[in-house]
């Protein structure tokens, strides 16, 4: 399983997503958004799991989903502008 970071437009959105990760058995934690990713609320969820499944939970609160690369960088998976 790969590591992802999901950013949100509100802290509430991050908390709801974290709860869903817990229910689905994905290891997840709420944390500040890394400096090189933008976010409206400053809170993100880092999780290990499947991007396709996580995207099926998306709401208007989800800003973007990125994959953590082997080099420590981030690769866009989905952005709310799409």
mmCIF file of N, CA and C in Angstrom:
data_model
loop_
_atom_site.group_PDB
_atom_site.id
_atom_site.type_symbol
_atom_site.label_atom_id
_atom_site.label_comp_id
_atom_site.label_asym_id
_atom_site.label_seq_id
_atom_site.Cartn_x
_atom_site.Cartn_y
_atom_site.Cartn_z
ATOM 1 N N UNK A 1 0.841 -1.185 0.000
ATOM 2 C CA UNK A 1 0.000 0.000 0.000
ATOM 3 C C UNK A 1 0.880 1.240 0.000
ATOM 4 N N UNK A 2 0.375 2.269 -0.636
ATOM 5 C CA UNK A 2 1.142 3.499 -0.763
ATOM 6 C C UNK A 2 0.679 4.536 0.259
ATOM 7 N N UNK A 3 1.516 5.554 0.457
ATOM 8 C CA UNK A 3 1.201 6.631 1.386
ATOM 9 C C UNK A 3 0.663 7.835 0.624
ATOM 10 N N UNK A 4 -0.390 8.434 1.160
ATOM 11 C CA UNK A 4 -1.060 9.571 0.543
ATOM 12 C C UNK A 4 -1.257 10.682 1.550
ATOM 13 N N UNK A 5 -1.463 11.885 1.026
ATOM 14 C CA UNK A 5 -1.847 13.029 1.834
ATOM 15 C C UNK A 5 -3.081 13.640 1.180
ATOM 16 N N UNK A 6 -4.121 13.835 1.991
ATOM 17 C CA UNK A 6 -5.348 14.485 1.527
ATOM 18 C C UNK A 6 -5.456 15.829 2.227
ATOM 19 N N UNK A 7 -5.695 16.895 1.464
ATOM 20 C CA UNK A 7 -5.887 18.222 2.040
ATOM 21 C C UNK A 7 -7.356 18.620 1.892
ATOM 22 N N UNK A 8 -7.779 19.553 2.735
ATOM 23 C CA UNK A 8 -9.200 19.878 2.858
ATOM 24 C C UNK A 8 -9.432 21.379 2.942
ATOM 25 N N UNK A 9 -10.661 21.777 2.650
ATOM 26 C CA UNK A 9 -11.058 23.176 2.754
ATOM 27 C C UNK A 9 -11.437 23.547 4.186
ATOM 28 N N UNK A 10 -11.678 22.540 5.040
ATOM 29 C CA UNK A 10 -12.019 22.823 6.435
ATOM 30 C C UNK A 10 -11.460 21.732 7.340
ATOM 31 N N UNK A 11 -11.269 22.100 8.596
ATOM 32 C CA UNK A 11 -10.800 21.133 9.584
ATOM 33 C C UNK A 11 -11.836 20.024 9.769
ATOM 34 N N UNK A 12 -13.110 20.371 9.693
ATOM 35 C CA UNK A 12 -14.185 19.386 9.804
ATOM 36 C C UNK A 12 -14.050 18.307 8.724
ATOM 37 N N UNK A 13 -13.740 18.719 7.491
ATOM 38 C CA UNK A 13 -13.558 17.762 6.398
ATOM 39 C C UNK A 13 -12.424 16.795 6.681
ATOM 40 N N UNK A 14 -11.330 17.303 7.247
ATOM 41 C CA UNK A 14 -10.195 16.444 7.592
ATOM 42 C C UNK A 14 -10.581 15.439 8.674
ATOM 43 N N UNK A 15 -11.315 15.896 9.673
ATOM 44 C CA UNK A 15 -11.721 15.003 10.759
ATOM 45 C C UNK A 15 -12.665 13.906 10.258
ATOM 46 N N UNK A 16 -13.593 14.257 9.381
ATOM 47 C CA UNK A 16 -14.527 13.274 8.831
ATOM 48 C C UNK A 16 -13.786 12.240 7.979
ATOM 49 N N UNK A 17 -12.809 12.687 7.187
ATOM 50 C CA UNK A 17 -12.022 11.782 6.343
ATOM 51 C C UNK A 17 -11.196 10.837 7.210
ATOM 52 N N UNK A 18 -10.593 11.352 8.273
ATOM 53 C CA UNK A 18 -9.802 10.522 9.193
ATOM 54 C C UNK A 18 -10.685 9.444 9.811
ATOM 55 N N UNK A 19 -11.882 9.819 10.200
ATOM 56 C CA UNK A 19 -12.818 8.849 10.774
ATOM 57 C C UNK A 19 -13.139 7.746 9.773
ATOM 58 N N UNK A 20 -13.343 8.120 8.507
ATOM 59 C CA UNK A 20 -13.624 7.129 7.467
ATOM 60 C C UNK A 20 -12.419 6.202 7.255
ATOM 61 N N UNK A 21 -11.217 6.765 7.267
ATOM 62 C CA UNK A 21 -10.003 5.938 7.166
ATOM 63 C C UNK A 21 -9.966 4.906 8.291
ATOM 64 N N UNK A 22 -10.259 5.350 9.507
ATOM 65 C CA UNK A 22 -10.266 4.439 10.656
ATOM 66 C C UNK A 22 -11.282 3.322 10.464
ATOM 67 N N UNK A 23 -12.471 3.673 9.993
ATOM 68 C CA UNK A 23 -13.524 2.681 9.774
ATOM 69 C C UNK A 23 -13.144 1.657 8.712
ATOM 70 N N UNK A 24 -12.379 2.100 7.712
ATOM 71 C CA UNK A 24 -11.993 1.222 6.602
ATOM 72 C C UNK A 24 -10.678 0.485 6.851
ATOM 73 N N UNK A 25 -10.037 0.739 7.993
ATOM 74 C CA UNK A 25 -8.802 0.042 8.326
ATOM 75 C C UNK A 25 -7.547 0.638 7.720
ATOM 76 N N UNK A 26 -7.614 1.884 7.251
ATOM 77 C CA UNK A 26 -6.430 2.564 6.731
ATOM 78 C C UNK A 26 -5.702 3.239 7.897
ATOM 79 N N UNK A 27 -4.402 3.042 7.994
ATOM 80 C CA UNK A 27 -3.608 3.761 8.992
ATOM 81 C C UNK A 27 -3.602 5.229 8.590
ATOM 82 N N UNK A 28 -4.050 6.116 9.500
ATOM 83 C CA UNK A 28 -4.178 7.532 9.149
ATOM 84 C C UNK A 28 -3.930 8.411 10.359
ATOM 85 N N UNK A 29 -3.453 9.634 10.087
ATOM 86 C CA UNK A 29 -3.315 10.614 11.161
ATOM 87 C C UNK A 29 -3.550 12.010 10.617
ATOM 88 N N UNK A 30 -4.110 12.845 11.475
ATOM 89 C CA UNK A 30 -4.317 14.249 11.153
ATOM 90 C C UNK A 30 -3.034 14.986 11.496
ATOM 91 N N UNK A 31 -2.621 15.877 10.603
ATOM 92 C CA UNK A 31 -1.381 16.618 10.814
ATOM 93 C C UNK A 31 -1.428 17.943 10.056
ATOM 94 N N UNK A 32 -0.489 18.845 10.338
ATOM 95 C CA UNK A 32 -0.417 20.079 9.548
ATOM 96 C C UNK A 32 -0.033 19.760 8.104
ATOM 97 N N UNK A 33 -0.525 20.563 7.186
ATOM 98 C CA UNK A 33 -0.213 20.370 5.766
ATOM 99 C C UNK A 33 1.264 20.683 5.531
ATOM 100 N N UNK A 34 1.997 19.805 4.834
ATOM 101 C CA UNK A 34 3.395 20.110 4.491
ATOM 102 C C UNK A 34 3.489 21.437 3.732
ATOM 103 N N UNK A 35 4.551 22.175 3.948
ATOM 104 C CA UNK A 35 4.713 23.514 3.375
ATOM 105 C C UNK A 35 4.596 23.554 1.848
ATOM 106 N N UNK A 36 5.025 22.508 1.165
ATOM 107 C CA UNK A 36 4.998 22.549 -0.297
ATOM 108 C C UNK A 36 3.643 22.142 -0.895
ATOM 109 N N UNK A 37 2.658 21.865 -0.041
ATOM 110 C CA UNK A 37 1.288 21.634 -0.504
ATOM 111 C C UNK A 37 0.431 22.769 0.027
ATOM 112 N N UNK A 38 -0.501 23.231 -0.771
ATOM 113 C CA UNK A 38 -1.369 24.297 -0.291
ATOM 114 C C UNK A 38 -2.620 23.695 0.322
ATOM 115 N N UNK A 39 -3.226 24.439 1.224
ATOM 116 C CA UNK A 39 -4.480 24.011 1.818
ATOM 117 C C UNK A 39 -5.207 25.207 2.374
ATOM 118 N N UNK A 40 -6.504 25.166 2.300
ATOM 119 C CA UNK A 40 -7.301 26.264 2.822
ATOM 120 C C UNK A 40 -7.344 26.267 4.345
ATOM 121 N N UNK A 41 -7.317 25.103 4.973
ATOM 122 C CA UNK A 41 -7.478 25.067 6.426
ATOM 123 C C UNK A 41 -6.180 24.752 7.161
ATOM 124 N N UNK A 42 -5.159 24.267 6.475
ATOM 125 C CA UNK A 42 -3.890 23.965 7.132
ATOM 126 C C UNK A 42 -3.819 22.588 7.773
ATOM 127 N N UNK A 43 -4.882 21.804 7.655
ATOM 128 C CA UNK A 43 -4.929 20.464 8.240
ATOM 129 C C UNK A 43 -5.053 19.441 7.118
ATOM 130 N N UNK A 44 -4.307 18.348 7.237
ATOM 131 C CA UNK A 44 -4.402 17.287 6.237
ATOM 132 C C UNK A 44 -4.505 15.942 6.944
ATOM 133 N N UNK A 45 -4.749 14.910 6.161
ATOM 134 C CA UNK A 45 -4.736 13.542 6.664
ATOM 135 C C UNK A 45 -3.710 12.776 5.847
ATOM 136 N N UNK A 46 -2.713 12.220 6.553
ATOM 137 C CA UNK A 46 -1.741 11.340 5.908
ATOM 138 C C UNK A 46 -2.231 9.920 6.170
ATOM 139 N N UNK A 47 -2.319 9.134 5.099
ATOM 140 C CA UNK A 47 -2.827 7.775 5.282
ATOM 141 C C UNK A 47 -2.140 6.795 4.344
ATOM 142 N N UNK A 48 -2.210 5.538 4.710
ATOM 143 C CA UNK A 48 -1.717 4.446 3.888
ATOM 144 C C UNK A 48 -2.931 3.643 3.455
ATOM 145 N N UNK A 49 -3.091 3.473 2.150
ATOM 146 C CA UNK A 49 -4.256 2.761 1.660
ATOM 147 C C UNK A 49 -4.330 2.797 0.152
ATOM 148 N N UNK A 50 -5.553 2.811 -0.361
ATOM 149 C CA UNK A 50 -5.805 2.790 -1.800
ATOM 150 C C UNK A 50 -6.446 4.106 -2.220
ATOM 151 N N UNK A 51 -5.845 4.784 -3.182
ATOM 152 C CA UNK A 51 -6.352 6.085 -3.632
ATOM 153 C C UNK A 51 -7.761 5.968 -4.200
ATOM 154 N N UNK A 52 -8.031 4.948 -4.986
ATOM 155 C CA UNK A 52 -9.336 4.807 -5.621
ATOM 156 C C UNK A 52 -10.438 4.708 -4.576
ATOM 157 N N UNK A 53 -10.187 3.929 -3.529
ATOM 158 C CA UNK A 53 -11.180 3.783 -2.472
ATOM 159 C C UNK A 53 -11.371 5.098 -1.730
ATOM 160 N N UNK A 54 -10.265 5.761 -1.394
ATOM 161 C CA UNK A 54 -10.340 7.040 -0.685
ATOM 162 C C UNK A 54 -11.087 8.079 -1.515
ATOM 163 N N UNK A 55 -10.880 8.087 -2.819
ATOM 164 C CA UNK A 55 -11.579 9.054 -3.674
ATOM 165 C C UNK A 55 -13.077 8.777 -3.752
ATOM 166 N N UNK A 56 -13.480 7.558 -3.491
ATOM 167 C CA UNK A 56 -14.908 7.256 -3.495
ATOM 168 C C UNK A 56 -15.613 7.898 -2.305
ATOM 169 N N UNK A 57 -14.854 8.346 -1.298
ATOM 170 C CA UNK A 57 -15.432 9.018 -0.129
ATOM 171 C C UNK A 57 -15.440 10.526 -0.282
ATOM 172 N N UNK A 58 -14.910 11.047 -1.378
ATOM 173 C CA UNK A 58 -14.709 12.496 -1.484
ATOM 174 C C UNK A 58 -16.017 13.271 -1.367
ATOM 175 N N UNK A 59 -15.878 14.415 -0.731
ATOM 176 C CA UNK A 59 -16.970 15.364 -0.579
ATOM 177 C C UNK A 59 -16.449 16.705 -1.076
ATOM 178 N N UNK A 60 -17.273 17.735 -0.982
ATOM 179 C CA UNK A 60 -16.812 19.063 -1.389
ATOM 180 C C UNK A 60 -15.722 19.599 -0.472
ATOM 181 N N UNK A 61 -15.480 18.940 0.661
ATOM 182 C CA UNK A 61 -14.438 19.356 1.595
ATOM 183 C C UNK A 61 -13.031 18.949 1.138
ATOM 184 N N UNK A 62 -12.928 17.916 0.294
ATOM 185 C CA UNK A 62 -11.623 17.441 -0.168
ATOM 186 C C UNK A 62 -11.048 18.409 -1.188
ATOM 187 N N UNK A 63 -9.847 18.917 -0.896
ATOM 188 C CA UNK A 63 -9.188 19.852 -1.802
ATOM 189 C C UNK A 63 -8.336 19.117 -2.825
ATOM 190 N N UNK A 64 -7.492 18.185 -2.341
ATOM 191 C CA UNK A 64 -6.627 17.421 -3.239
ATOM 192 C C UNK A 64 -6.146 16.147 -2.553
ATOM 193 N N UNK A 65 -5.694 15.221 -3.378
ATOM 194 C CA UNK A 65 -5.094 13.981 -2.901
ATOM 195 C C UNK A 65 -3.778 13.815 -3.645
ATOM 196 N N UNK A 66 -2.705 13.597 -2.894
ATOM 197 C CA UNK A 66 -1.384 13.410 -3.495
ATOM 198 C C UNK A 66 -0.754 12.128 -2.968
ATOM 199 N N UNK A 67 0.098 11.526 -3.796
ATOM 200 C CA UNK A 67 0.841 10.317 -3.422
ATOM 201 C C UNK A 67 2.225 10.738 -2.969
ATOM 202 N N UNK A 68 2.693 10.148 -1.901
ATOM 203 C CA UNK A 68 4.038 10.421 -1.410
ATOM 204 C C UNK A 68 5.013 9.595 -2.241
ATOM 205 N N UNK A 69 5.955 10.259 -2.911
ATOM 206 C CA UNK A 69 6.919 9.584 -3.768
ATOM 207 C C UNK A 69 8.091 9.024 -2.982
ATOM 208 N N UNK A 70 8.841 8.132 -3.598
ATOM 209 C CA UNK A 70 10.015 7.532 -2.965
ATOM 210 C C UNK A 70 11.069 8.578 -2.629
ATOM 211 N N UNK A 71 11.079 9.671 -3.399
ATOM 212 C CA UNK A 71 12.049 10.743 -3.167
ATOM 213 C C UNK A 71 11.580 11.729 -2.096
ATOM 214 N N UNK A 72 10.411 11.481 -1.487
ATOM 215 C CA UNK A 72 9.888 12.374 -0.460
ATOM 216 C C UNK A 72 9.009 13.473 -1.005
ATOM 217 N N UNK A 73 8.912 13.570 -2.340
ATOM 218 C CA UNK A 73 8.059 14.580 -2.964
ATOM 219 C C UNK A 73 6.617 14.084 -3.049
ATOM 220 N N UNK A 74 5.794 14.886 -3.695
ATOM 221 C CA UNK A 74 4.372 14.556 -3.821
ATOM 222 C C UNK A 74 3.951 14.556 -5.277
ATOM 223 N N UNK A 75 3.164 13.543 -5.644
ATOM 224 C CA UNK A 75 2.652 13.389 -7.004
ATOM 225 C C UNK A 75 1.132 13.551 -6.962
ATOM 226 N N UNK A 76 0.569 14.510 -7.685
ATOM 227 C CA UNK A 76 -0.889 14.708 -7.663
ATOM 228 C C UNK A 76 -1.632 13.466 -8.148
ATOM 229 N N UNK A 77 -2.691 13.121 -7.434
ATOM 230 C CA UNK A 77 -3.580 12.037 -7.824
ATOM 231 C C UNK A 77 -4.924 12.614 -8.259
ATOM 232 N N UNK A 78 -5.420 13.584 -7.487
ATOM 233 C CA UNK A 78 -6.696 14.239 -7.796
ATOM 234 C C UNK A 78 -6.692 15.630 -7.177
ATOM 235 N N UNK A 79 -7.287 16.587 -7.885
ATOM 236 C CA UNK A 79 -7.433 17.951 -7.363
ATOM 237 C C UNK A 79 -8.863 18.409 -7.620
ATOM 238 N N UNK A 80 -9.418 19.141 -6.680
ATOM 239 C CA UNK A 80 -10.807 19.595 -6.771
ATOM 240 C C UNK A 80 -11.128 20.437 -7.984
ATOM 241 N N UNK A 81 -10.115 20.978 -8.643
ATOM 242 C CA UNK A 81 -10.340 21.777 -9.856
ATOM 243 C C UNK A 81 -10.659 20.917 -11.061
ATOM 244 N N UNK A 82 -10.507 19.601 -10.931
ATOM 245 C CA UNK A 82 -10.708 18.698 -12.069
ATOM 246 C C UNK A 82 -12.179 18.435 -12.314
#
